[in-house]
Amino acid sequence: MPLDLEQLLDLYRDMWLVRAFEFGLEREFKKGTVPGMLHTGVGQEATQAALAAHLEKTDCFFPDHRCHGLNALAQERHAGTGQRIMAELFGRATGVCGGKGGSLHSADPSVGNFGDNAVEGSFMATVLGVALAWKMRRQPRVACCVIGDGTVGRGEFHESLNLAATWKLPVLYACVNNGYAISTPVGEAHASANIVDLARGYGLPCVQVDGNDIELAYAAVEQAVAHIRAGHGPYFLEFKTWRWQGLFSGEFRPAAEVRYWKDEHDPLKLARQKILATGRAAEAAVDQIEAEAKAQIERWIQFAIASPMPGSEKATANVYVGWEAASR
Amino acid sequence: MTAPTAPARTRTFVQALTEALDLMMAEDENVYLLGEDIGRMGGDFGVTRGLFEKYGAERVRDTPLSEAAIVGTAVGSAMVGMRPVAEIMFADFLGECYDQLVNNAAKLHYMFDGQFKAPIVVRTACGGGFGGGPHHSQSVEGWFLNVPGLVIVGPATPADAKGLLVASIADDNPVLFLEHKALYRVKGPVPEGKYAVPLRQAAVSRPGRDLTIVAYLKMTPEALAAAEVLAKDGIEAEVIDLRTLRPWDTDTVLSSVRRTGRAVVASEAPRMGGLAADVSATIAEECWSDLKAPVGRVGALDTPIPFSLVLEKIILPGRDQIVQAARQVLGAQPVA
Ligand SMILES: Cc1ncc(C[n+]2csc(CCOP(=O)(O)OP(=O)(O)O)c2C)c(N)n1
Ligand SMILES: [Mg+2]
């Protein structure tokens, strides 16, 4: 079922928030105001917006390293504090983890964000436990983990799918197949370039979808979440997409491929075309959405920069629950 | 829930552990067990025997050979309020779930700034001496010692096994609970009902004035046996059982050494990078002016553990090595 205009506009705004977030972050990273490493989700906005639209704050998701956008959308939607994701990436006290987690370890359980784990894909094992607890308590919730195509090489991928299927756990596997793991093409690293082929043997529904088409991605997540909430067990979704960020040092992919994904199959351009094709939205109004998203991100960046650094007492806080860290 | 009030009966180490699990499961439905063959079969060593029948397949959950998923499941469920007790059949397989313990369970309270905790217990059978060979005999605590956020517990008596397991399940931190295979069949007095042996508190297993022997797990009975031998020569050794291996009880150990002026630290693990190294170094740092001799250190030879019992005996330390180290420390000239 096609989305109505209102929904399309909402999702378009979310997608622009994600892109503006990442562009703003890249700019600041180059300036040196954002420490550490940076992996961006530019190009994958439709996938992230579709997930964010369906996950409630009582659900959970384990975001991967390209999910700043998903984190910010959940934070903004459920708590109205998207700026705290930005502040976390700047390592500030106002961040969701007080600056101790950063880009690769942002979490806020109050909005369902159970945290990235920079050991890529380890949470494929962890997600089982959340799902198991909810199943034992008869809570119709969804435990989602976001994994890249490269990450499915982990042994935990198979341990997780096997147990989720055997125990009929409410797990949503959101596999973001963007064609590469750093420099390695998906087809060279795995027995199939289509990850659903690897997952099917475990007997759970496996669906591949164009992750750059917001309508298709939205509908796919909607169906997966309904299946899980109805108690039918796990669901595997593979989003075919592409990340704009190449290697950290630059582009390595064929020019024609780059052109296709950036020009012809860009999720934001596709969404804009859909909106305009309804004939019921003025171009100026659509431009306005983009401008507002960019302005909002600049406010978040200003918030982050103006925020205090964590106090030194935080360095040794929360090593153990209830005990001081050893002084030696 | 602290000191035992009921009288003690004689129980094996395994039975003591089962009692602890049973008590905690009866009291709190968030406590559940998972691991390989722990259900109908009751576990490789019988620790969960009878619990499947009593609590059912939901709470005594058999798993495939998926160690990462076992500990991952434990961690995830603990993040939403469960109190899982996972069994890893042999400690040697902790490599398969190392990442979950080290990078996830031990860190998530810290890296997410207190928003999550991971109150899990991972029970596992460690230690050698029975011909288990290189992959079923290791002392693994050294693999985990420099992981802040992790608690490592290792009981030496049936009574402590029960009380420490109760305390570990009740504690909000992730606990790696080491059970030495050679101790499973040992019998001893075990108080009835629920009691906790506090974590991070060593026990003085035998008081003495001439020297301090610090031990844990199987080395504790070996140290007590060594103390008997030494006593025949009129030497009174104080034996301290660490019980919690990380963070270990510096107060009890250091105050004993300050009194006796001599120390031997005994571990079944290879000496390189082991707990005995940390205890020895801390004694040397903190008790320098009280020491009458350099600290003695007993450990396994720096090799994998062979299958042949004859060879294994050459590798692993025991009573005689502790006696020898004690005599050396006692015979040494005062440092100053
Ligand atoms: C277990 C593990 N191995 C390797 C890495 C280093 N690493 C970070 S991202 C990455 C590639 C991941 O590829 P993919 O899952 O396809 O995600 P993408 O970056 O393409 O979104 C690697 C190898 C890591 N962080 N964790
Ligand atoms: Mg990829």
XYZ file of C-alpha atoms and ligand atoms in Angstrom:
691
model
C 0.000 0.000 0.000
C 1.491 3.350 -0.985
C 2.087 5.830 1.780
C -0.099 8.887 2.006
C 1.446 12.289 1.529
C 1.551 13.100 5.208
C 3.561 9.961 5.975
C 5.867 10.558 3.049
C 6.592 14.076 4.215
C 7.311 12.866 7.764
C 9.691 10.224 6.505
C 11.316 12.688 4.134
C 12.004 14.989 7.057
C 13.465 12.096 9.046
C 15.672 11.132 6.138
C 16.937 14.673 5.835
C 17.633 14.757 9.549
C 19.818 11.691 9.112
C 21.685 13.111 6.135
C 22.150 16.543 7.650
C 23.296 14.926 10.884
C 25.987 12.972 9.062
C 27.090 15.842 6.838
C 27.308 18.128 9.844
C 29.274 15.522 11.713
C 31.679 14.969 8.800
C 32.325 18.684 8.655
C 33.005 18.888 12.389
C 35.119 15.728 12.300
C 37.357 17.315 9.667
C 37.679 20.376 11.884
C 38.798 18.126 14.714
C 35.939 18.886 17.081
C 34.675 15.278 16.979
C 37.214 12.788 18.331
C 37.677 9.128 17.454
C 36.452 7.425 14.300
C 33.542 8.258 12.055
C 31.349 5.947 10.001
C 28.387 7.649 8.426
C 25.041 6.405 7.212
C 24.762 8.770 4.249
C 23.014 6.878 1.456
C 21.180 4.612 3.888
C 18.662 7.155 5.184
C 15.548 5.364 3.939
C 16.488 2.175 5.737
C 17.079 4.041 8.989
C 13.927 6.141 8.739
C 11.830 3.035 8.028
C 13.188 1.272 11.098
C 12.802 4.326 13.325
C 9.195 4.734 12.233
C 8.169 1.292 13.481
C 10.215 0.746 16.633
C 8.464 1.860 19.792
C 10.334 3.007 22.860
C 9.307 -0.215 24.604
C 10.974 -2.205 21.802
C 14.707 -2.311 21.534
C 17.270 -1.917 18.821
C 20.997 -2.521 18.781
C 22.345 0.034 16.310
C 25.500 -0.552 14.280
C 28.344 1.837 13.556
C 26.453 3.697 10.805
C 23.347 4.312 12.887
C 23.878 7.809 14.265
C 20.795 8.711 12.288
C 18.645 5.912 13.656
C 19.835 6.761 17.156
C 18.978 10.421 16.683
C 15.567 9.667 15.185
C 14.641 7.375 18.105
C 15.954 9.922 20.577
C 14.015 12.726 18.946
C 10.813 10.761 18.401
C 10.568 9.213 21.855
C 12.238 11.811 24.066
C 12.519 14.981 21.987
C 16.272 15.076 22.678
C 18.032 14.202 19.425
C 20.727 16.708 20.334
C 21.948 14.330 23.042
C 23.102 11.873 20.376
C 25.083 14.679 18.784
C 26.549 15.652 22.161
C 27.568 12.042 22.776
C 29.547 12.037 19.539
C 31.313 15.151 20.727
C 32.160 13.349 23.985
C 30.179 15.779 26.137
C 28.560 15.407 29.539
C 25.134 16.048 28.015
C 25.442 13.042 25.698
C 23.269 9.989 26.208
C 26.188 8.189 27.852
C 27.754 11.265 29.376
C 30.430 11.156 26.705
C 31.732 7.744 27.723
C 30.338 5.857 24.753
C 30.781 8.084 21.720
C 29.900 7.219 18.155
C 30.280 3.477 18.589
C 28.608 3.060 21.982
C 25.588 5.336 22.178
C 22.677 3.963 24.166
C 19.531 5.165 25.845
C 17.204 2.408 27.011
C 14.414 4.899 27.651
C 13.991 5.253 23.878
C 14.738 1.604 23.122
C 18.365 2.168 22.118
C 20.315 -0.712 23.663
C 23.633 0.482 22.383
C 26.094 -0.178 19.664
C 28.892 -2.644 20.244
C 31.967 -1.737 18.250
C 32.939 -5.364 18.061
C 30.764 -5.569 14.998
C 27.793 -7.853 15.382
C 28.418 -9.101 18.912
C 24.934 -7.979 19.753
C 23.580 -10.654 17.420
C 24.136 -12.835 20.497
C 22.979 -10.226 23.003
C 19.703 -9.515 21.222
C 18.657 -13.107 21.898
C 18.571 -12.450 25.624
C 16.388 -9.375 25.398
C 14.024 -11.263 23.130
C 14.027 -14.301 25.389
C 13.197 -12.232 28.473
C 10.277 -10.597 26.676
C 9.039 -13.918 25.416
C 9.227 -15.402 28.918
C 7.233 -12.430 30.233
C 4.744 -12.645 27.346
C 5.518 -9.100 26.269
C 4.785 -8.546 22.546
C 7.887 -6.502 21.863
C 10.432 -6.434 19.082
C 14.168 -6.825 19.707
C 15.996 -5.558 16.648
C 19.644 -5.664 15.690
C 21.172 -3.813 12.774
C 23.986 -5.655 11.033
C 26.083 -4.955 7.963
C 26.722 -7.367 5.119
C 30.281 -7.865 6.314
C 29.192 -8.522 9.858
C 27.251 -11.605 8.870
C 30.625 -13.335 8.600
C 30.688 -13.561 12.386
C 29.977 -16.969 13.917
C 27.431 -15.227 16.116
C 25.290 -14.660 13.019
C 24.645 -18.378 12.786
C 24.398 -18.991 16.522
C 21.870 -16.190 16.727
C 19.654 -17.138 13.783
C 19.655 -20.749 14.880
C 18.565 -20.003 18.426
C 16.102 -17.256 17.509
C 14.419 -19.656 15.099
C 14.562 -22.643 17.459
C 13.179 -20.681 20.400
C 10.842 -18.574 18.218
C 12.191 -15.350 19.660
C 10.854 -11.896 18.738
C 14.009 -10.770 16.923
C 14.131 -8.509 13.904
C 17.382 -8.871 11.987
C 17.865 -5.710 9.974
C 20.709 -6.502 7.620
C 22.060 -3.468 5.794
C 23.658 -4.828 2.650
C 25.538 -1.867 1.240
C 27.728 -4.014 -0.945
C 30.969 -3.789 0.984
C 32.701 -4.410 4.270
C 35.285 -1.629 4.280
C 36.902 -2.594 0.946
C 35.635 -6.148 0.523
C 32.725 -6.716 -1.877
C 29.952 -8.762 -0.334
C 30.058 -11.407 -3.078
C 33.742 -12.062 -2.519
C 33.402 -12.606 1.210
C 30.250 -14.659 1.497
C 28.781 -17.730 -0.175
C 26.086 -15.475 -1.606
C 25.978 -11.740 -2.271
C 22.356 -11.901 -1.126
C 22.407 -12.357 2.608
C 18.869 -13.753 2.671
C 20.329 -16.819 0.953
C 22.508 -17.447 3.993
C 19.680 -16.882 6.449
C 16.962 -18.969 4.777
C 18.213 -22.298 6.032
C 17.177 -21.364 9.537
C 13.531 -21.409 8.545
C 12.574 -17.856 9.419
C 10.947 -15.433 6.963
C 13.699 -13.796 4.910
C 12.827 -10.788 2.817
C 15.041 -8.666 0.628
C 13.951 -5.120 -0.080
C 15.239 -2.035 -1.866
C 16.543 -0.153 1.138
C 16.663 3.114 -0.795
C 12.965 3.168 -1.607
C 11.307 4.575 1.468
C 7.890 3.173 0.582
C 9.172 -0.356 0.082
C 11.447 -0.196 3.111
C 8.667 1.193 5.283
C 6.225 -1.516 4.207
C 8.795 -4.258 4.714
C 9.523 -3.175 8.277
C 5.811 -2.790 8.968
C 5.184 -6.363 7.887
C 8.164 -7.742 9.815
C 7.196 -5.971 13.013
C 3.577 -7.160 12.727
C 4.785 -10.743 12.270
C 6.999 -10.520 15.346
C 4.444 -8.785 17.565
C 1.894 -11.439 16.669
C 4.191 -13.978 18.284
C 5.339 -15.712 15.097
C 9.026 -15.523 15.942
C 12.032 -13.925 14.247
C 12.189 -12.182 10.896
C 15.104 -11.412 8.619
C 15.096 -8.273 6.513
C 17.849 -7.458 4.052
C 18.006 -3.876 2.851
C 19.846 -3.449 -0.426
C 21.509 -0.091 -0.209
C 24.811 1.685 -0.630
C 26.917 3.893 1.577
C 28.373 7.113 0.282
C 31.367 6.844 2.579
C 33.970 4.732 0.855
C 37.175 3.856 2.589
C 38.114 6.261 5.325
C 40.692 7.671 2.946
C 38.518 7.974 -0.126
C 36.511 6.428 -2.960
C 37.474 3.033 -4.341
C 34.387 1.916 -6.174
C 33.794 2.124 -9.962
C 32.627 5.529 -11.165
C 29.495 4.121 -12.808
C 28.485 2.476 -9.568
C 29.030 5.676 -7.627
C 27.001 7.631 -10.155
C 24.120 5.149 -10.062
C 23.713 5.189 -6.307
C 24.328 8.880 -5.764
C 22.428 10.267 -8.750
C 19.855 7.752 -9.903
C 19.109 5.794 -6.787
C 19.649 8.233 -3.969
C 16.974 7.600 -1.320
C 16.311 11.294 -0.805
C 15.933 12.053 -4.501
C 13.632 9.065 -4.880
C 11.493 10.192 -1.971
C 11.317 13.726 -3.294
C 10.148 12.440 -6.676
C 7.442 10.388 -4.993
C 6.249 13.404 -3.039
C 6.145 15.667 -6.054
C 4.467 12.948 -8.119
C 1.451 13.119 -5.838
C 0.860 16.556 -7.311
C -0.250 17.743 -3.906
C 2.972 19.166 -2.519
C 4.634 22.356 -3.673
C 8.341 22.213 -4.418
C 8.955 25.107 -2.078
C 7.345 23.203 0.783
C 9.542 20.207 0.100
C 12.633 22.416 0.016
C 11.498 23.884 3.291
C 11.615 20.447 4.949
C 15.215 20.030 3.889
C 16.166 23.501 5.101
C 14.492 22.949 8.465
C 16.262 19.653 8.995
C 19.609 21.268 8.253
C 18.880 24.136 10.614
C 17.862 21.732 13.363
C 21.120 19.824 13.003
C 23.117 23.052 13.257
C 21.311 23.765 16.538
C 22.220 20.307 17.768
C 25.852 20.863 16.836
C 25.816 24.201 18.665
C 24.291 22.453 21.676
C 27.036 19.833 21.615
C 29.833 22.351 21.287
C 28.415 24.488 24.088
C 28.042 21.479 26.388
C 30.539 20.831 29.178
C 33.079 18.026 29.055
C 32.486 15.175 31.507
C 33.764 15.747 35.042
C 36.938 13.891 35.981
C 35.007 11.819 38.544
C 33.348 10.091 35.593
C 36.601 8.410 34.574
C 36.321 5.849 37.336
C 32.549 5.869 37.819
C 30.365 2.835 37.040
C 33.090 0.238 36.609
C 31.243 -1.995 39.062
C 27.676 -1.671 40.243
C 27.786 -0.575 43.846
C 31.573 -0.673 44.284
C 34.276 1.876 43.736
C 36.810 0.987 41.077
C 40.077 -0.261 42.546
C 42.400 2.616 43.288
C 45.568 0.887 42.211
C 20.763 -12.946 53.961
C 24.300 -13.143 55.262
C 25.684 -15.586 57.781
C 24.166 -19.058 57.947
C 21.815 -19.632 60.884
C 20.779 -23.229 60.245
C 22.891 -26.225 61.242
C 25.248 -27.763 58.716
C 24.859 -31.171 57.065
C 27.444 -33.029 55.042
C 27.111 -32.368 51.334
C 29.287 -32.620 48.260
C 30.514 -29.508 46.491
C 28.126 -30.300 43.624
C 25.144 -30.685 45.956
C 26.017 -27.392 47.624
C 25.933 -25.650 44.247
C 22.607 -27.266 43.368
C 21.148 -26.060 46.654
C 22.204 -22.506 45.888
C 20.616 -22.591 42.432
C 17.435 -24.140 43.809
C 17.098 -21.546 46.563
C 17.649 -18.622 44.242
C 15.271 -19.963 41.585
C 12.551 -20.600 44.151
C 12.850 -17.087 45.474
C 13.068 -15.082 42.252
C 11.480 -16.081 38.971
C 13.924 -13.846 37.119
C 16.632 -16.370 37.928
C 16.941 -18.920 35.129
C 19.610 -21.305 33.885
C 20.951 -21.955 30.422
C 23.687 -24.109 28.993
C 24.502 -27.338 27.245
C 22.807 -30.477 28.598
C 21.807 -28.817 31.856
C 18.145 -29.848 31.544
C 17.098 -33.483 31.694
C 20.674 -34.577 32.071
C 21.459 -32.135 34.875
C 24.730 -30.890 33.425
C 28.007 -32.622 32.707
C 28.855 -32.654 36.409
C 25.329 -32.890 37.781
C 25.143 -29.378 39.217
C 21.673 -28.678 37.793
C 20.307 -32.157 38.534
C 16.627 -32.130 39.548
C 16.064 -28.491 38.612
C 14.607 -29.228 35.178
C 11.951 -31.403 36.785
C 11.215 -28.733 39.370
C 11.325 -25.563 37.262
C 10.695 -26.742 33.707
C 12.313 -26.226 30.318
C 11.729 -22.457 30.234
C 13.915 -21.790 33.255
C 16.346 -24.646 32.870
C 17.135 -24.117 29.251
C 19.179 -26.488 27.128
C 21.206 -24.880 24.359
C 23.223 -26.071 21.395
C 27.014 -25.722 21.319
C 26.800 -21.949 21.008
C 28.905 -20.464 23.764
C 28.734 -16.905 22.419
C 24.968 -17.161 22.162
C 24.717 -18.651 25.640
C 26.551 -15.768 27.278
C 25.052 -13.232 24.863
C 21.580 -14.439 25.793
C 22.487 -14.169 29.441
C 23.753 -10.606 29.002
C 20.806 -9.429 26.916
C 18.275 -10.838 29.328
C 20.134 -9.294 32.252
C 19.919 -5.919 30.500
C 16.144 -6.155 30.920
C 16.065 -7.414 34.475
C 16.622 -11.174 34.369
C 19.243 -12.870 36.541
C 20.628 -15.647 34.359
C 23.056 -18.326 35.429
C 24.827 -19.698 32.377
C 26.850 -22.873 32.399
C 29.862 -23.232 30.131
C 30.638 -26.909 30.312
C 34.424 -26.520 30.489
C 36.327 -23.343 31.228
C 38.555 -24.080 28.264
C 35.611 -23.092 26.032
C 35.431 -19.575 27.447
C 37.354 -18.475 24.376
C 34.151 -19.018 22.427
C 32.325 -16.432 24.526
C 35.293 -14.318 25.545
C 33.994 -11.341 23.608
C 30.613 -11.414 25.331
C 32.229 -11.518 28.758
C 35.073 -9.099 28.183
C 33.701 -6.591 25.687
C 30.068 -6.703 26.591
C 29.164 -7.926 30.094
C 32.148 -6.321 31.797
C 31.898 -2.989 29.994
C 28.293 -2.116 29.418
C 27.665 -0.596 32.825
C 30.664 1.668 32.295
C 30.439 2.563 28.631
C 26.726 3.297 28.763
C 27.287 5.374 31.899
C 25.311 3.242 34.315
C 22.203 2.891 32.158
C 22.557 -0.886 31.974
C 23.887 -3.550 34.249
C 24.690 -7.162 33.560
C 23.903 -9.263 36.628
C 24.906 -12.553 35.089
C 26.718 -15.545 36.524
C 28.742 -17.735 34.212
C 29.555 -21.011 35.944
C 32.258 -23.185 34.495
C 34.390 -26.212 35.349
C 38.100 -25.495 35.429
C 41.332 -27.107 36.546
C 43.320 -30.237 35.876
C 44.668 -33.332 37.523
C 42.418 -35.942 35.963
C 43.863 -36.585 32.521
C 41.532 -34.177 30.767
C 44.263 -33.071 28.399
C 45.043 -29.669 26.889
C 41.420 -28.590 26.259
C 39.652 -29.767 29.420
C 42.080 -28.930 32.215
C 43.063 -25.304 32.174
C 43.066 -22.689 34.904
C 41.655 -19.727 33.036
C 41.435 -16.887 35.539
C 44.513 -15.267 34.034
C 42.646 -14.817 30.756
C 40.241 -12.512 32.559
C 42.260 -10.830 35.282
C 42.866 -7.513 33.577
C 39.243 -6.950 32.672
C 37.815 -4.183 34.835
C 34.117 -4.645 35.504
C 34.314 -8.421 35.725
C 34.105 -10.330 39.014
C 35.839 -13.705 39.285
C 34.859 -16.080 42.052
C 36.459 -19.416 42.922
C 35.255 -21.398 45.949
C 37.357 -24.059 47.644
C 34.854 -25.688 50.033
C 31.265 -26.922 49.689
C 30.001 -24.337 52.190
C 31.667 -21.517 50.304
C 30.471 -22.922 46.988
C 26.883 -22.511 48.126
C 27.271 -19.163 49.852
C 29.363 -17.647 47.084
C 26.962 -18.796 44.372
C 24.057 -17.261 46.289
C 26.027 -14.021 46.607
C 27.056 -14.097 42.943
C 23.487 -14.484 41.718
C 22.342 -11.698 44.035
C 25.141 -9.377 42.929
C 24.511 -6.826 40.172
C 27.880 -7.341 38.488
C 28.844 -9.993 35.937
C 30.462 -12.913 37.749
C 32.686 -15.584 36.272
C 32.207 -18.434 38.722
C 35.012 -21.003 38.559
C 34.402 -24.521 39.830
C 37.438 -26.770 40.098
C 36.632 -30.241 38.808
C 38.785 -31.934 41.449
C 36.631 -30.350 44.155
C 33.223 -31.412 42.829
C 33.125 -34.673 44.802
C 34.644 -33.235 47.981
C 32.296 -33.428 50.975
C 31.998 -30.952 53.779
C 29.596 -29.257 56.159
C 27.031 -27.129 54.338
C 24.519 -25.055 56.316
C 20.883 -25.546 55.443
C 18.823 -22.766 53.876
C 19.917 -19.535 52.318
C 23.085 -17.695 53.277
C 25.587 -15.607 51.369
C 29.338 -15.613 51.594
C 30.262 -12.009 50.798
C 32.151 -11.365 47.572
C 35.590 -9.721 47.758
C 36.253 -11.278 51.158
C 38.987 -13.847 51.622
C 38.819 -16.488 54.360
C 41.510 -17.391 56.840
C 41.276 -21.151 56.382
C 43.926 -21.854 58.989
C 45.503 -19.322 61.331
C 49.248 -19.272 61.861
C 52.076 -16.938 62.807
C 55.171 -18.005 60.858
C 54.185 -17.519 57.248
C 51.178 -16.705 55.055
C 50.139 -19.020 52.246
C 47.698 -17.390 49.838
C 45.747 -19.877 47.745
C 42.460 -20.406 45.937
C 40.398 -23.132 44.301
C 42.190 -26.500 44.438
C 45.355 -24.899 45.823
C 43.511 -24.146 49.055
C 43.216 -27.801 50.146
C 46.753 -28.317 48.836
C 47.938 -25.398 50.983
C 46.116 -26.800 54.018
C 47.832 -30.134 53.425
C 51.153 -28.312 53.127
C 50.449 -26.524 56.418
C 49.996 -29.938 58.072
C 53.391 -31.051 56.819
C 55.010 -27.834 58.016
C 53.281 -28.114 61.387
C 55.180 -31.354 62.028
C 58.338 -29.237 62.038
C 56.725 -26.739 64.367
C 56.023 -24.208 61.612
C 52.634 -22.511 61.873
C 51.464 -21.449 58.420
C 48.452 -19.199 57.980
C 46.389 -20.248 54.938
C 44.274 -17.633 53.220
C 41.686 -18.702 50.671
C 41.002 -15.777 48.329
C 37.490 -16.964 47.321
C 36.970 -13.875 45.121
C 39.822 -13.666 42.625
C 38.912 -10.338 41.084
C 38.822 -7.895 42.784
C 40.733 -9.820 45.468
C 40.765 -8.991 49.160
C 43.963 -7.028 49.684
C 43.101 -6.161 53.301
C 43.025 -9.734 54.572
C 46.123 -10.783 52.648
C 48.248 -7.748 53.452
C 47.399 -7.650 57.147
C 48.333 -11.317 57.445
C 51.650 -10.826 55.672
C 52.430 -7.767 57.790
C 52.038 -10.028 60.798
C 53.931 -13.100 59.551
C 56.525 -11.301 57.431
C 56.682 -14.187 54.959
C 54.415 -15.208 52.095
C 53.902 -17.927 49.518
C 51.274 -17.482 46.816
C 49.958 -20.646 45.190
C 48.002 -21.044 41.970
C 47.388 -23.933 39.596
C 47.787 -21.639 36.585
C 51.068 -20.965 34.788
C 52.981 -18.280 36.683
C 53.314 -15.900 33.727
C 50.620 -13.226 33.925
C 48.684 -15.024 36.611
C 46.840 -14.087 39.769
C 49.782 -15.251 41.903
C 51.912 -12.659 40.108
C 49.484 -9.888 40.989
C 49.203 -10.972 44.621
C 52.991 -11.315 44.931
C 53.629 -7.933 43.372
C 51.067 -6.275 45.627
C 52.596 -7.866 48.727
C 56.033 -6.693 47.638
C 54.759 -3.162 47.033
C 52.713 -2.856 50.187
C 54.575 -4.940 52.763
C 58.185 -4.278 51.806
C 59.289 -3.172 55.242
C 57.564 -6.111 56.965
C 58.929 -8.801 54.677
C 61.674 -11.011 56.066
C 62.111 -12.825 52.755
C 61.137 -12.460 49.089
C 57.622 -13.663 48.319
C 57.493 -17.275 47.124
C 55.362 -18.114 44.140
C 53.983 -21.541 43.208
C 52.377 -22.242 39.849
C 52.211 -24.660 36.939
C 55.119 -25.070 34.572
C 54.868 -22.855 31.520
C 53.408 -25.500 29.213
C 50.017 -26.646 27.968
C 48.574 -29.488 30.032
C 49.380 -32.926 28.612
C 47.034 -35.904 28.638
C 49.333 -38.437 30.304
C 48.809 -38.405 34.071
C 52.527 -38.912 34.580
C 53.294 -35.804 32.568
C 50.415 -33.805 34.018
C 51.805 -34.427 37.482
C 55.086 -32.876 36.429
C 53.310 -29.761 35.200
C 50.728 -29.019 37.891
C 51.711 -27.874 41.392
C 50.395 -29.310 44.650
C 51.160 -29.787 48.328
C 54.821 -30.661 47.854
C 55.644 -27.584 45.769
C 53.959 -25.400 48.367
C 55.945 -27.035 51.190
C 59.132 -26.547 49.211
C 58.382 -22.888 48.523
C 57.513 -22.342 52.184
C 60.813 -23.846 53.337
C 62.692 -21.647 50.918
C 60.921 -18.529 52.172
C 61.478 -19.584 55.775
C 65.152 -20.316 55.176
C 65.892 -17.087 53.398
C 67.907 -14.444 55.149
C 65.946 -11.382 56.256
C 65.958 -8.750 53.524
C 67.322 -5.944 55.654
C 34.456 -8.123 15.063
C 34.995 -6.966 14.298
N 35.843 -7.196 13.265
C 36.321 -6.162 12.550
C 35.999 -4.873 12.860
C 36.581 -3.701 12.077
N 35.519 -3.217 11.155
C 34.757 -2.153 11.467
S 33.565 -1.882 10.327
C 34.066 -3.195 9.416
C 33.340 -3.557 8.167
C 31.920 -3.842 8.433
O 31.277 -4.048 7.226
P 29.722 -4.121 7.156
O 29.206 -5.025 8.198
O 29.362 -4.476 5.760
O 29.248 -2.663 7.544
P 29.395 -1.307 6.709
O 30.544 -0.569 7.265
O 29.552 -1.628 5.269
O 28.129 -0.584 6.974
C 35.165 -3.812 9.980
C 35.873 -4.966 9.386
C 35.150 -4.674 13.981
N 34.833 -3.436 14.393
N 34.652 -5.727 14.658
Mg 28.661 -3.256 4.323
